[in-house]
CSV table of N, CA and C in Angstrom, one decimal:
chain,number,residue,atom,x,y,z
A,1,MET,N,46.2,-12.9,171.1
A,1,MET,CA,47.1,-12.5,172.3
A,1,MET,C,47.9,-10.9,171.5
A,2,LEU,N,48.5,-11.2,171.7
A,2,LEU,CA,49.8,-10.1,171.2
A,2,LEU,C,50.2,-10.2,170.2
A,3,ARG,N,49.9,-8.7,169.4
A,3,ARG,CA,50.2,-9.1,167.8
A,3,ARG,C,51.3,-7.8,167.9
A,4,PRO,N,52.2,-7.8,166.8
A,4,PRO,CA,52.4,-7.0,166.5
A,4,PRO,C,52.3,-6.1,166.1
A,5,LYS,N,52.5,-4.3,166.0
A,5,LYS,CA,51.8,-3.7,165.3
A,5,LYS,C,52.6,-3.3,164.0
A,6,ILE,N,52.2,-2.7,162.2
A,6,ILE,CA,53.0,-3.1,162.0
A,6,ILE,C,53.2,-1.2,161.6
A,7,PRO,N,54.1,-0.6,161.4
A,7,PRO,CA,53.9,0.6,160.8
A,7,PRO,C,53.7,0.6,159.5
A,8,THR,N,53.2,1.7,159.3
A,8,THR,CA,53.0,2.1,157.6
A,8,THR,C,53.7,2.9,157.0
A,9,MET,N,54.1,2.9,156.2
A,9,MET,CA,55.1,4.2,155.0
A,9,MET,C,54.3,5.2,155.9
A,10,PRO,N,54.9,6.2,155.9
A,10,PRO,CA,54.8,8.3,155.4
A,10,PRO,C,54.6,7.8,154.2
A,11,THR,N,53.3,9.0,154.1
A,11,THR,CA,53.6,8.9,153.0
A,11,THR,C,53.6,10.8,152.8
A,12,PRO,N,54.6,11.2,151.8
A,12,PRO,CA,54.9,12.3,152.4
A,12,PRO,C,53.5,13.3,151.7
A,13,THR,N,53.6,14.9,152.5
A,13,THR,CA,53.1,15.6,152.8
A,13,THR,C,53.9,16.7,152.0
A,14,GLY,N,53.3,17.9,151.0
A,14,GLY,CA,52.9,18.8,150.5
A,14,GLY,C,54.0,18.3,148.7
A,15,HIS,N,53.8,19.4,147.6
A,15,HIS,CA,53.9,19.4,146.9
A,15,HIS,C,55.3,19.2,146.4
A,16,THR,N,55.6,17.8,145.3
A,16,THR,CA,56.4,17.1,145.1
A,16,THR,C,56.6,17.5,143.0
A,17,ALA,N,57.6,17.6,143.2
A,17,ALA,CA,58.3,18.1,142.0
A,17,ALA,C,58.4,16.9,140.8
A,18,PRO,N,58.3,16.3,139.2
A,18,PRO,CA,58.4,15.4,138.8
A,18,PRO,C,59.6,15.4,139.0
A,19,PRO,N,60.1,14.5,138.7
A,19,PRO,CA,61.7,14.1,137.8
A,19,PRO,C,62.0,14.8,137.3
A,20,ALA,N,63.4,15.2,137.1
A,20,ALA,CA,63.5,15.9,136.0
A,20,ALA,C,64.6,15.0,134.7
A,21,VAL,N,64.4,15.8,133.7
A,21,VAL,CA,64.7,14.5,132.8
A,21,VAL,C,66.3,15.3,132.7
A,22,VAL,N,67.0,14.1,132.3
A,22,VAL,CA,68.9,14.8,132.5
A,22,VAL,C,69.3,13.6,130.6
A,23,GLU,N,69.6,14.6,130.1
A,23,GLU,CA,69.9,14.7,128.9
A,23,GLU,C,71.4,14.4,129.0
A,24,PRO,N,72.1,13.2,128.0
A,24,PRO,CA,72.9,12.8,128.3
A,24,PRO,C,74.3,14.1,127.0
A,25,THR,N,75.6,14.3,127.9
A,25,THR,CA,76.6,15.2,127.2
A,25,THR,C,77.8,14.3,126.7
A,26,ALA,N,78.2,15.4,125.4
A,26,ALA,CA,79.1,14.2,124.8
A,26,ALA,C,80.2,14.3,125.6
A,27,VAL,N,81.3,13.9,125.5
A,27,VAL,CA,82.9,13.6,126.9
A,27,VAL,C,83.3,13.8,125.9
A,28,ILE,N,84.5,14.7,125.4
A,28,ILE,CA,85.8,15.8,125.4
A,28,ILE,C,87.0,15.2,125.9
A,29,PRO,N,88.1,14.4,125.4
A,29,PRO,CA,89.3,14.2,126.4
A,29,PRO,C,90.0,15.0,126.5
A,30,ALA,N,90.7,15.9,127.2
A,30,ALA,CA,91.1,16.8,127.7
A,30,ALA,C,93.1,16.6,127.0
A,31,ALA,N,93.7,17.5,127.1
A,31,ALA,CA,94.8,17.5,126.8
A,31,ALA,C,95.7,16.8,127.4
A,32,GLN,N,96.6,16.1,126.9
A,32,GLN,CA,97.6,14.9,127.8
A,32,GLN,C,98.8,16.3,128.3
A,33,THR,N,98.8,15.9,130.1
A,33,THR,CA,99.7,16.4,130.4
A,33,THR,C,100.6,16.2,130.9
A,34,PRO,N,101.7,16.0,131.2
A,34,PRO,CA,103.2,15.8,131.9
A,34,PRO,C,103.4,15.0,133.2
A,35,PRO,N,102.7,13.9,133.7
A,35,PRO,CA,103.4,13.9,135.3
A,35,PRO,C,104.9,14.0,136.2
A,36,PRO,N,103.3,15.1,137.1
A,36,PRO,CA,104.2,16.3,137.9
A,36,PRO,C,105.8,14.7,138.4
A,37,ALA,N,106.7,15.9,138.4
A,37,ALA,CA,107.7,14.8,139.1
A,37,ALA,C,108.0,13.9,140.2
A,38,PRO,N,108.6,13.3,140.9
A,38,PRO,CA,108.1,12.3,141.7
A,38,PRO,C,109.0,13.4,142.7
A,39,VAL,N,108.3,13.2,143.9
A,39,VAL,CA,109.0,14.1,145.2
A,39,VAL,C,109.6,12.9,146.0
A,40,ALA,N,110.6,13.1,147.2
A,40,ALA,CA,110.9,12.2,148.3
A,40,ALA,C,110.0,12.5,149.5
A,41,PRO,N,109.4,11.2,149.6
A,41,PRO,CA,108.5,11.1,150.6
A,41,PRO,C,109.3,11.6,152.2
A,42,ALA,N,108.4,12.5,152.5
A,42,ALA,CA,109.0,13.0,154.0
A,42,ALA,C,108.9,10.9,154.7
A,43,PRO,N,109.9,11.3,156.1
A,43,PRO,CA,109.7,10.4,157.2
A,43,PRO,C,108.3,10.5,157.3
A,44,SER,N,107.7,9.1,157.0
A,44,SER,CA,106.4,9.1,158.0
A,44,SER,C,106.4,9.3,159.7
A,45,ARG,N,107.4,8.3,160.4
A,45,ARG,CA,107.0,9.3,161.7
A,45,ARG,C,109.1,9.8,162.3
A,46,PRO,N,108.7,10.3,163.3
A,46,PRO,CA,110.2,11.3,164.2
A,46,PRO,C,110.6,10.2,164.4
A,47,VAL,N,112.2,10.2,164.3
A,47,VAL,CA,113.2,9.5,165.2
A,47,VAL,C,112.5,9.7,166.5
A,48,VAL,N,112.8,7.9,167.5
A,48,VAL,CA,113.3,8.1,168.8
A,48,VAL,C,113.7,8.8,169.4
A,49,GLN,N,114.2,9.5,170.4
A,49,GLN,CA,115.4,10.0,170.4
A,49,GLN,C,115.2,9.1,172.7
A,50,LEU,N,116.4,8.3,173.1
A,50,LEU,CA,116.2,7.5,174.1
A,50,LEU,C,117.3,8.0,174.6
A,51,THR,N,116.8,9.0,175.7
A,51,THR,CA,116.8,10.1,177.1
A,51,THR,C,117.1,8.7,177.9
A,52,PRO,N,118.2,9.0,178.7
A,52,PRO,CA,118.3,8.4,180.3
A,52,PRO,C,117.0,8.2,181.4
A,53,GLY,N,115.7,8.9,181.3
A,53,GLY,CA,114.9,8.7,181.9
A,53,GLY,C,114.5,7.7,181.1
A,54,THR,N,114.7,7.7,180.1
A,54,THR,CA,113.3,6.8,179.4
A,54,THR,C,113.7,5.5,179.3
A,55,LEU,N,115.2,5.8,178.8
A,55,LEU,CA,115.9,4.2,179.5
A,55,LEU,C,115.5,3.3,180.6
A,56,VAL,N,115.8,3.9,181.6
A,56,VAL,CA,115.6,3.6,182.8
A,56,VAL,C,114.0,3.3,182.6
A,57,ALA,N,112.8,3.5,182.2
A,57,ALA,CA,112.0,3.7,182.3
A,57,ALA,C,111.1,2.4,181.4
A,58,LEU,N,111.6,2.3,180.2
A,58,LEU,CA,111.8,1.0,179.9
A,58,LEU,C,112.6,-0.1,180.1
A,59,VAL,N,113.6,-0.5,180.7
A,59,VAL,CA,114.1,-1.4,181.8
A,59,VAL,C,113.5,-1.6,183.0
A,60,GLY,N,112.9,0.0,183.3
A,60,GLY,CA,112.1,-1.1,184.4
A,60,GLY,C,110.9,-1.3,184.2
A,61,GLY,N,110.1,-0.8,183.2
A,61,GLY,CA,109.2,-2.4,182.4
A,61,GLY,C,109.0,-2.9,182.1
A,62,GLY,N,110.8,-3.5,181.7
A,62,GLY,CA,110.7,-5.3,181.6
A,62,GLY,C,111.0,-5.9,182.2
A,63,THR,N,111.6,-5.1,183.1
A,63,THR,CA,111.7,-6.3,184.5
A,63,THR,C,110.7,-6.5,185.7
A,64,ALA,N,109.7,-5.5,185.3
A,64,ALA,CA,108.4,-5.7,185.8
A,64,ALA,C,107.2,-6.8,184.7
A,65,VAL,N,108.2,-6.7,183.8
A,65,VAL,CA,107.1,-7.8,183.1
A,65,VAL,C,107.5,-9.1,182.9
A,66,VAL,N,109.1,-8.7,183.5
A,66,VAL,CA,109.6,-10.6,183.2
A,66,VAL,C,109.9,-11.2,185.0
A,67,LEU,N,109.0,-10.4,185.8
A,67,LEU,CA,109.2,-11.0,187.6
A,67,LEU,C,107.8,-10.9,187.4
A,68,VAL,N,106.6,-10.9,186.9
A,68,VAL,CA,105.0,-10.8,187.0
A,68,VAL,C,104.8,-11.8,185.8
A,69,VAL,N,105.0,-12.9,184.7
A,69,VAL,CA,105.3,-13.9,184.3
A,69,VAL,C,105.8,-14.5,184.8
A,70,GLY,N,107.5,-14.3,185.4
A,70,GLY,CA,107.9,-15.6,186.2
A,70,GLY,C,107.4,-16.4,187.7
A,71,ALA,N,106.3,-14.9,187.6
A,71,ALA,CA,105.8,-15.0,189.1
A,71,ALA,C,105.1,-16.1,188.9
A,72,VAL,N,103.8,-16.2,187.6
A,72,VAL,CA,102.7,-16.3,186.7
A,72,VAL,C,103.2,-18.0,186.9
A,73,LEU,N,104.4,-18.8,186.2
A,73,LEU,CA,104.5,-19.5,185.8
A,73,LEU,C,105.2,-20.6,186.9
A,74,VAL,N,105.5,-19.4,187.9
A,74,VAL,CA,106.0,-20.3,188.9
A,74,VAL,C,104.7,-21.0,189.6
A,75,SER,N,103.6,-19.6,190.3
A,75,SER,CA,102.3,-20.4,191.0
A,75,SER,C,102.2,-21.3,189.9
A,76,MET,N,101.6,-21.4,188.7
A,76,MET,CA,101.1,-22.6,188.1
A,76,MET,C,101.9,-24.1,188.3
A,77,LEU,N,102.9,-24.0,188.1
A,77,LEU,CA,103.5,-24.9,188.0
A,77,LEU,C,103.7,-25.8,189.3
A,78,LEU,N,103.4,-24.6,190.3
A,78,LEU,CA,102.8,-25.3,192.1
A,78,LEU,C,102.0,-25.9,192.2
A,79,ALA,N,100.8,-24.6,191.7
A,79,ALA,CA,99.6,-25.8,191.2
A,79,ALA,C,99.3,-27.2,191.2
A,80,VAL,N,100.2,-27.2,189.9
A,80,VAL,CA,100.1,-28.7,189.0
A,80,VAL,C,101.5,-29.4,190.0
A,81,ALA,N,101.8,-29.6,190.6
A,81,ALA,CA,102.9,-29.9,191.2
A,81,ALA,C,101.9,-30.6,192.7
A,82,ILE,N,101.7,-29.7,193.7
A,82,ILE,CA,100.6,-29.8,194.6
A,82,ILE,C,98.7,-30.7,194.2
A,83,THR,N,98.9,-30.6,192.6
A,83,THR,CA,97.8,-31.1,192.3
A,83,THR,C,97.7,-32.9,192.0
A,84,GLY,N,99.0,-32.8,191.8
A,84,GLY,CA,99.9,-34.3,191.2
A,84,GLY,C,100.4,-35.2,192.6
A,85,ALA,N,100.9,-34.7,193.5
A,85,ALA,CA,101.5,-34.6,194.6
A,85,ALA,C,99.8,-35.7,195.4
A,86,SER,N,98.2,-34.5,195.6
A,86,SER,CA,97.5,-34.7,196.0
A,86,SER,C,96.7,-36.3,195.0
A,87,VAL,N,97.1,-36.2,194.3
A,87,VAL,CA,96.7,-36.8,193.0
A,87,VAL,C,97.0,-38.8,193.7
A,88,ALA,N,98.8,-38.0,193.9
A,88,ALA,CA,99.2,-39.6,194.3
A,88,ALA,C,99.1,-40.0,195.6
A,89,VAL,N,98.7,-39.5,196.5
A,89,VAL,CA,98.2,-39.6,197.6
A,89,VAL,C,96.8,-40.3,198.3
A,90,CYS,N,96.0,-40.0,197.1
A,90,CYS,CA,94.3,-40.0,197.1
A,90,CYS,C,94.8,-41.4,196.4
A,91,ALA,N,95.7,-42.6,195.6
A,91,ALA,CA,95.7,-43.3,194.6
A,91,ALA,C,96.6,-44.0,196.0
A,92,VAL,N,97.1,-44.2,196.7
A,92,VAL,CA,98.0,-44.5,198.2
A,92,VAL,C,96.4,-44.5,199.0
A,93,VAL,N,96.3,-44.2,199.7
A,93,VAL,CA,95.1,-44.4,200.1
A,93,VAL,C,94.6,-45.5,199.5
A,94,LEU,N,93.7,-45.3,198.0
A,94,LEU,CA,92.6,-46.4,197.6
A,94,LEU,C,93.6,-47.9,197.5
A,95,ARG,N,94.5,-47.5,197.7
A,95,ARG,CA,95.1,-48.9,197.4
A,95,ARG,C,95.0,-50.4,198.2
A,96,SER,N,96.0,-49.2,199.3
A,96,SER,CA,95.4,-49.5,200.5
A,96,SER,C,94.1,-49.7,201.7
A,97,LEU,N,93.4,-49.5,201.2
A,97,LEU,CA,92.0,-49.4,200.8
A,97,LEU,C,91.7,-51.5,200.5
A,98,LEU,N,91.7,-50.7,199.4
A,98,LEU,CA,91.2,-52.2,197.9
A,98,LEU,C,92.3,-53.6,199.0
A,99,ALA,N,93.5,-53.4,199.9
A,99,ALA,CA,94.6,-54.2,199.8
A,99,ALA,C,93.8,-54.5,201.4
A,100,SER,N,93.8,-54.5,202.4
A,100,SER,CA,93.2,-54.5,203.5
A,100,SER,C,91.5,-55.3,203.0
A,101,ASP,N,90.3,-54.4,202.5
A,101,ASP,CA,89.4,-55.3,201.2
A,101,ASP,C,89.8,-56.8,201.9
A,102,ALA,N,91.4,-57.0,200.5
A,102,ALA,CA,91.2,-57.8,199.4
A,102,ALA,C,91.7,-59.8,201.0
A,103,LYS,N,92.5,-58.7,202.1
A,103,LYS,CA,93.1,-59.7,203.3
A,103,LYS,C,92.1,-60.0,204.0
A,104,ARG,N,91.0,-59.6,203.8
A,104,ARG,CA,90.0,-59.8,205.0
A,104,ARG,C,89.0,-60.9,204.5
A,105,ARG,N,88.6,-61.1,203.2
A,105,ARG,CA,88.0,-62.1,202.6
A,105,ARG,C,89.1,-63.2,202.8
């Protein structure tokens, strides 16, 4: 049916030069130089300046995060409570049905 076509490696065109022969050279060690004196590193980050505007923005952002996380947690707790109450109602109804069925026999 369908057979994949395997591509062939293209051959180089034009004149190619033979590889050049590399001759080893002697390594002469250089005179030892003393290492440079250590320089005090510059601070990598600038110091953050808190202005009243940025302080208000930080407080507002933190308050918003706390409110959102609180709302999510309360909604999850409410969902668990509603689920537990519905399971309890189902258990009471099933118990009632089974008890009434046993009385009829």
